[in-house]
CSV table of C-alpha atoms and ligand atoms in Angstrom, one decimal:
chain,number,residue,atom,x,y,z
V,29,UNK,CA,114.5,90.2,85.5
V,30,UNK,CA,111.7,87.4,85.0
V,31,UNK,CA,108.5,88.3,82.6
V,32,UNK,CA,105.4,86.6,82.4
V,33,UNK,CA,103.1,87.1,78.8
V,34,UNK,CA,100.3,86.1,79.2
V,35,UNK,CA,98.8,86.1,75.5
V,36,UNK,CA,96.4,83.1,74.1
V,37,UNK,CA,97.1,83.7,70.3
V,38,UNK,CA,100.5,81.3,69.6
V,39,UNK,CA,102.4,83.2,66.9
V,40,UNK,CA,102.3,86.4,68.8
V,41,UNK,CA,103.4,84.7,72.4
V,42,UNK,CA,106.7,83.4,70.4
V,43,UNK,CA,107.1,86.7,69.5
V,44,UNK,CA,106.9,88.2,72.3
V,45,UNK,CA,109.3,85.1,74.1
V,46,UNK,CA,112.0,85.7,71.1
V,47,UNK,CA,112.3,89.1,72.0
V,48,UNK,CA,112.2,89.3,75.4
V,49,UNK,CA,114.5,86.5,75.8
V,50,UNK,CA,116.5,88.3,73.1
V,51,UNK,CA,116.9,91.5,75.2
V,52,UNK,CA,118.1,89.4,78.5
V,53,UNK,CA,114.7,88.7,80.5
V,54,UNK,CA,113.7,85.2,81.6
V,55,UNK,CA,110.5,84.8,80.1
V,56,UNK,CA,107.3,82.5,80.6
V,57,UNK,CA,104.9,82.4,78.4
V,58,UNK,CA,100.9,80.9,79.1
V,59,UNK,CA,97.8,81.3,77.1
V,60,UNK,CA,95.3,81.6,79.7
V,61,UNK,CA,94.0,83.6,83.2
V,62,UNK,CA,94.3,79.9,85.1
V,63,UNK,CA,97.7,78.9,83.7
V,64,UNK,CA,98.9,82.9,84.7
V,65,UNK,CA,97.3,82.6,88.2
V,66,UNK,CA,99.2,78.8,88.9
V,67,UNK,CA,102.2,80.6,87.3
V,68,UNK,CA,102.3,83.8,89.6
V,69,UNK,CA,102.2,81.3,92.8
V,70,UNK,CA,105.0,79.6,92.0
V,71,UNK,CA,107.2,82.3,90.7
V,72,UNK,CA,108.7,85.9,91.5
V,73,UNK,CA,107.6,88.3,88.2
V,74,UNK,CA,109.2,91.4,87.9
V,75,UNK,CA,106.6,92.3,84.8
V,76,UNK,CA,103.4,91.3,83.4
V,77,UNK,CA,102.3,91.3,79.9
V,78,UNK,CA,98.7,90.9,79.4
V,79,UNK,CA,96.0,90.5,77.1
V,80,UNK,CA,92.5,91.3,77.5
V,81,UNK,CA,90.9,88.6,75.8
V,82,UNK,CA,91.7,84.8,77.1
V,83,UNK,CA,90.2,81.9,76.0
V,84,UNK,CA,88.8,81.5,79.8
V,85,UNK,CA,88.1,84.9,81.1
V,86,UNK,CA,88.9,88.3,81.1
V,87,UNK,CA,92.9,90.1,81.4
V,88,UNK,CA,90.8,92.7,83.6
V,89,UNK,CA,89.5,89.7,85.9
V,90,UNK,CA,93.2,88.6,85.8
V,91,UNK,CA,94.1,91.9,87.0
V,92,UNK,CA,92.1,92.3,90.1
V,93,UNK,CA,92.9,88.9,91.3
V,94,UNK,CA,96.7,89.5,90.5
V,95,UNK,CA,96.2,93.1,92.6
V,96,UNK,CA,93.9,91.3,95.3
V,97,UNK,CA,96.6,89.2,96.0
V,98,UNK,CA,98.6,92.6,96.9
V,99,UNK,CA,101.0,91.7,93.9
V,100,UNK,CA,102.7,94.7,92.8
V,101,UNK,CA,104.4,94.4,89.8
V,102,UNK,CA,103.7,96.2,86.9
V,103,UNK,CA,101.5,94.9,84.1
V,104,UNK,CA,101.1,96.1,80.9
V,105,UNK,CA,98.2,95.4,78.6
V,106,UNK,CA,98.8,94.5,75.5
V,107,UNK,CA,95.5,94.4,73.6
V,108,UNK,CA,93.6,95.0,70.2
V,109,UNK,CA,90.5,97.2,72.5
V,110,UNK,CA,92.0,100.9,71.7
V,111,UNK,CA,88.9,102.4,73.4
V,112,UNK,CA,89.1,104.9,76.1
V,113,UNK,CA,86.6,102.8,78.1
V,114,UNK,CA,88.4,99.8,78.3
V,115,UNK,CA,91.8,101.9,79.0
V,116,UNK,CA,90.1,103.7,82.2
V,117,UNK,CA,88.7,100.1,83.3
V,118,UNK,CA,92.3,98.5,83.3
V,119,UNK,CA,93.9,101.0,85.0
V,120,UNK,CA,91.8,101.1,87.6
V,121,UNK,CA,92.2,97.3,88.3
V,122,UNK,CA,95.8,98.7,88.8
V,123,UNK,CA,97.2,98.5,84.9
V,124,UNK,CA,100.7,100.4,84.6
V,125,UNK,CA,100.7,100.8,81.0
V,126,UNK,CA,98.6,100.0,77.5
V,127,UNK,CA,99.5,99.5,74.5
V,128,UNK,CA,97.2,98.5,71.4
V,129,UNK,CA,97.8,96.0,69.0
V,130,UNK,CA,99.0,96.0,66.3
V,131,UNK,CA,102.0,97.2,68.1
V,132,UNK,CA,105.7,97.8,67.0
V,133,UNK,CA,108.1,95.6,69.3
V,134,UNK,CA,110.6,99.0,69.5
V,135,UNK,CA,107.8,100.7,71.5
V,136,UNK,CA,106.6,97.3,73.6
V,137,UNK,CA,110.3,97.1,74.6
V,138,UNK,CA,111.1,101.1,75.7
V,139,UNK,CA,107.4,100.4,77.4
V,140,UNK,CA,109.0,97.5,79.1
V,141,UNK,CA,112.5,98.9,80.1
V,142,UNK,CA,110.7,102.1,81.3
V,143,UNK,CA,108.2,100.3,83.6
V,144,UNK,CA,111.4,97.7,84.9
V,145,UNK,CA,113.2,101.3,85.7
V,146,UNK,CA,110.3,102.4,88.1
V,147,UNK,CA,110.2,98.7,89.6
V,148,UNK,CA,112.3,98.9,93.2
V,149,UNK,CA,109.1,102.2,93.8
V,150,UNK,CA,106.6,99.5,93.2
V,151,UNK,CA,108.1,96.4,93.8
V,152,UNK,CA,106.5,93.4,95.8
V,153,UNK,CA,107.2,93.4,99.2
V,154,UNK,CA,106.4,89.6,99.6
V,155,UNK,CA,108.2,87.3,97.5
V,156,UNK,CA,107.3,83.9,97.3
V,157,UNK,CA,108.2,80.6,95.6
V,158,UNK,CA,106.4,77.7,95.7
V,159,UNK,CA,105.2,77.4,99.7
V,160,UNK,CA,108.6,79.5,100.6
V,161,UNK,CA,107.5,83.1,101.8
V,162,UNK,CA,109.5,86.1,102.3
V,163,UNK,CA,109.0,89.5,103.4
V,164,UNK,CA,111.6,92.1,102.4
V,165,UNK,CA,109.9,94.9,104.9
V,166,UNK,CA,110.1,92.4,108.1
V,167,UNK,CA,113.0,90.4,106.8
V,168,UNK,CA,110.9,87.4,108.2
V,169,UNK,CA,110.9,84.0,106.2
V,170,UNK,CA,108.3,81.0,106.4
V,171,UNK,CA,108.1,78.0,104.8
V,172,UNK,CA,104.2,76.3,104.9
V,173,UNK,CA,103.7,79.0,106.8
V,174,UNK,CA,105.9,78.1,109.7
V,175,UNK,CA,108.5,81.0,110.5
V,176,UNK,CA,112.1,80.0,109.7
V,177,UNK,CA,114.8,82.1,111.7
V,178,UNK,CA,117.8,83.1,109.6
V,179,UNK,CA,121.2,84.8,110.2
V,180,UNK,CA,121.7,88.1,108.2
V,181,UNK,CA,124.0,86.9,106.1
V,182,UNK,CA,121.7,83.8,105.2
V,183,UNK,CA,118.4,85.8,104.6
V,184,UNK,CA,120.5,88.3,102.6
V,185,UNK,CA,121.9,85.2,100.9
V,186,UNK,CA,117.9,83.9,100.2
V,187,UNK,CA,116.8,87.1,99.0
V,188,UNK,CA,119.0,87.2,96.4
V,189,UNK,CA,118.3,83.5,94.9
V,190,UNK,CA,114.6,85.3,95.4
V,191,UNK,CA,114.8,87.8,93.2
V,192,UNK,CA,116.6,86.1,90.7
V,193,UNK,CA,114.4,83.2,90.9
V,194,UNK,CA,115.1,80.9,88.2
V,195,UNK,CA,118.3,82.0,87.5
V,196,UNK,CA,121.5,80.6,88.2
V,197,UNK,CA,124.0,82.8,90.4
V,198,UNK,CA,127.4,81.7,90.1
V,199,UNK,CA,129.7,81.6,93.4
V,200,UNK,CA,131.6,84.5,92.7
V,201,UNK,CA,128.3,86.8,91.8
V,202,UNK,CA,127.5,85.7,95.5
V,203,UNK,CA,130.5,86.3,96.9
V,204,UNK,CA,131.0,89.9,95.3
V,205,UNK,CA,126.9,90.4,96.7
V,206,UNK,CA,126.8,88.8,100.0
V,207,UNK,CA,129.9,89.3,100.9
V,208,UNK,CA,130.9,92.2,99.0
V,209,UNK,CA,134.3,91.1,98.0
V,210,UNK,CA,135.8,89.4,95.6
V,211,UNK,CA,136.0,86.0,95.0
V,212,UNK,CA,139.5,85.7,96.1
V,213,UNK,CA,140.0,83.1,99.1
V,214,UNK,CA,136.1,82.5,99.8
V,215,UNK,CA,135.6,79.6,97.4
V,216,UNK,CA,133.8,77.6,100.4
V,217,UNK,CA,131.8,80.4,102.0
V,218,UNK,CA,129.1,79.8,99.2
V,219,UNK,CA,128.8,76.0,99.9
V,220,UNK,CA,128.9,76.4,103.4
V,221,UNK,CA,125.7,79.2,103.5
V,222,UNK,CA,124.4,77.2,101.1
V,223,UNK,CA,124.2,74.1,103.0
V,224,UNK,CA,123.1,76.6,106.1
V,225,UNK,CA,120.4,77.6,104.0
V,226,UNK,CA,119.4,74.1,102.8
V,227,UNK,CA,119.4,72.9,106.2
V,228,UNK,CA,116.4,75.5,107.1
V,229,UNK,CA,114.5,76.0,104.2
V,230,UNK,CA,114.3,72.4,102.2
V,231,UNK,CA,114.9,69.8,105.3
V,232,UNK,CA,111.3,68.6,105.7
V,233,UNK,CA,109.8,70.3,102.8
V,234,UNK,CA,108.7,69.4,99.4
V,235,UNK,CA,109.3,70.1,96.9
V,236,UNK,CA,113.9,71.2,97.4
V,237,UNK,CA,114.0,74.9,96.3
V,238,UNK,CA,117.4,75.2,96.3
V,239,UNK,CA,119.0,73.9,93.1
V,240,UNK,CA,123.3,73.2,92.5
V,241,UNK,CA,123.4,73.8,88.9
V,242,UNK,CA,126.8,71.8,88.5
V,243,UNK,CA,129.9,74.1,86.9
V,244,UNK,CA,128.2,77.1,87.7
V,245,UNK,CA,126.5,77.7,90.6
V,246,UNK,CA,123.0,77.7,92.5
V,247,UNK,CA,119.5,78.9,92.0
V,248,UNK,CA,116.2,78.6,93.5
V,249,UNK,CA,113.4,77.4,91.4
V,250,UNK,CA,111.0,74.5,91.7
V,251,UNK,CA,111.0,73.3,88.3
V,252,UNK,CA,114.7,73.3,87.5
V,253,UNK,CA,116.1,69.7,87.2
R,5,CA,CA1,93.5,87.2,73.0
């Protein structure tokens, strides 16, 4: 699972990275509505923590252009505006929760888990990465917006990487996925989808999605070097 806080005041964003990154999440951190907006394009967020006020607009701003973009995820605001105005005007830009500061980290992580558990209801229906787009309703792919035709087993084999962008998945968590067995006797099947996959999706395009973290696997994820 992959969080992005988006908070401008320092002490409180390592706080809030320490502890998610404590509990299991990959976890970006940025200070302001720009930085989140570049952020969102290149990666897959399964959760949004947001503050209201950002040293170059408004969370609620944020929001709407997050939602206008038909990005589902949940957000939660995370802010030190308790009023009942400001609540009603966040969750119509399409807020999922609220929490005021000051705010006990036990309650922003039940928040968090609970939201996480409603997620496949709500989730994105178009992941993308970078210029890589794909649609888990028409199963179709496209990279700079040119369709890419994949075999079952190597869009199930993208969509995984997708949502775990970021991540490394080793062969065997592939394997036991994909292929739903176990690792036993498919040690190549990996590399060879792989290399299926490379072929298609990162032949001809910049920048290579598709990353071999040596030792352990593969991921997908622009900035990994
Ligand atoms: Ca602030």
């Amino acid at each position: 699972m992959r969080v992005l806080a988006v908070e401008d005041e320092d002490r409180l964003l390592g706080i809030l990275l320490r502890t998610l990154k404590g509990e299991g999440f990959s976890v970006d951190g940025v200070t302001t509505a720009h930085e989140a907006l570049e952020q969102i394009k290149l990666c897959h967020y399964d959760l949004i923590i947001l503050d209201l006020q950002l040293p170059d607009g408004s969370g609620t701003t944020l929001l709407r252009q997050i939602r206008q973009q038909q990005r589902k995820m949940p957000v939660l605001i995370l802010t030190a505006r308790g009023d009942i105005d400001s609540k009603i005007e966040n969750f119509e830009a399409g807020a999922d929760d609220y929490l005021t500061k000051p705010f006990a980290l036990a309650e922003l992580m039940i928040r968090v888990h609970a939201l996480l558990r409603r997620g496949p209801l709500i989730q994105d229906n178009i992941l993308k990465v970078e210029n890589l787009e794909l649609n888990r309703l028409t199963r179709q792919v496209r990279r700079g917006g040119k369709r890419i035709e994949l075999s079952p087993k190597e869009y199930s084999l993208l969509e995984y990487l997708f949502l775990h962008t970021g991540r490394t998945l080793s062969r065997s968590m592939i394997v036991e996925r994909i292929w739903d067995q176990s690792f036993e006797g498919l040690t190549n099947i990996v590399d060879v989808y792989i290399g299926h996959l490379r072929h298609k999706i990162d032949e001809g395009f910049e920048p290579k999605l598709i990353r071999t973290v040596r030792g352990l696997g593969y991921s997908l994820d622009p900035h990994l070097k």
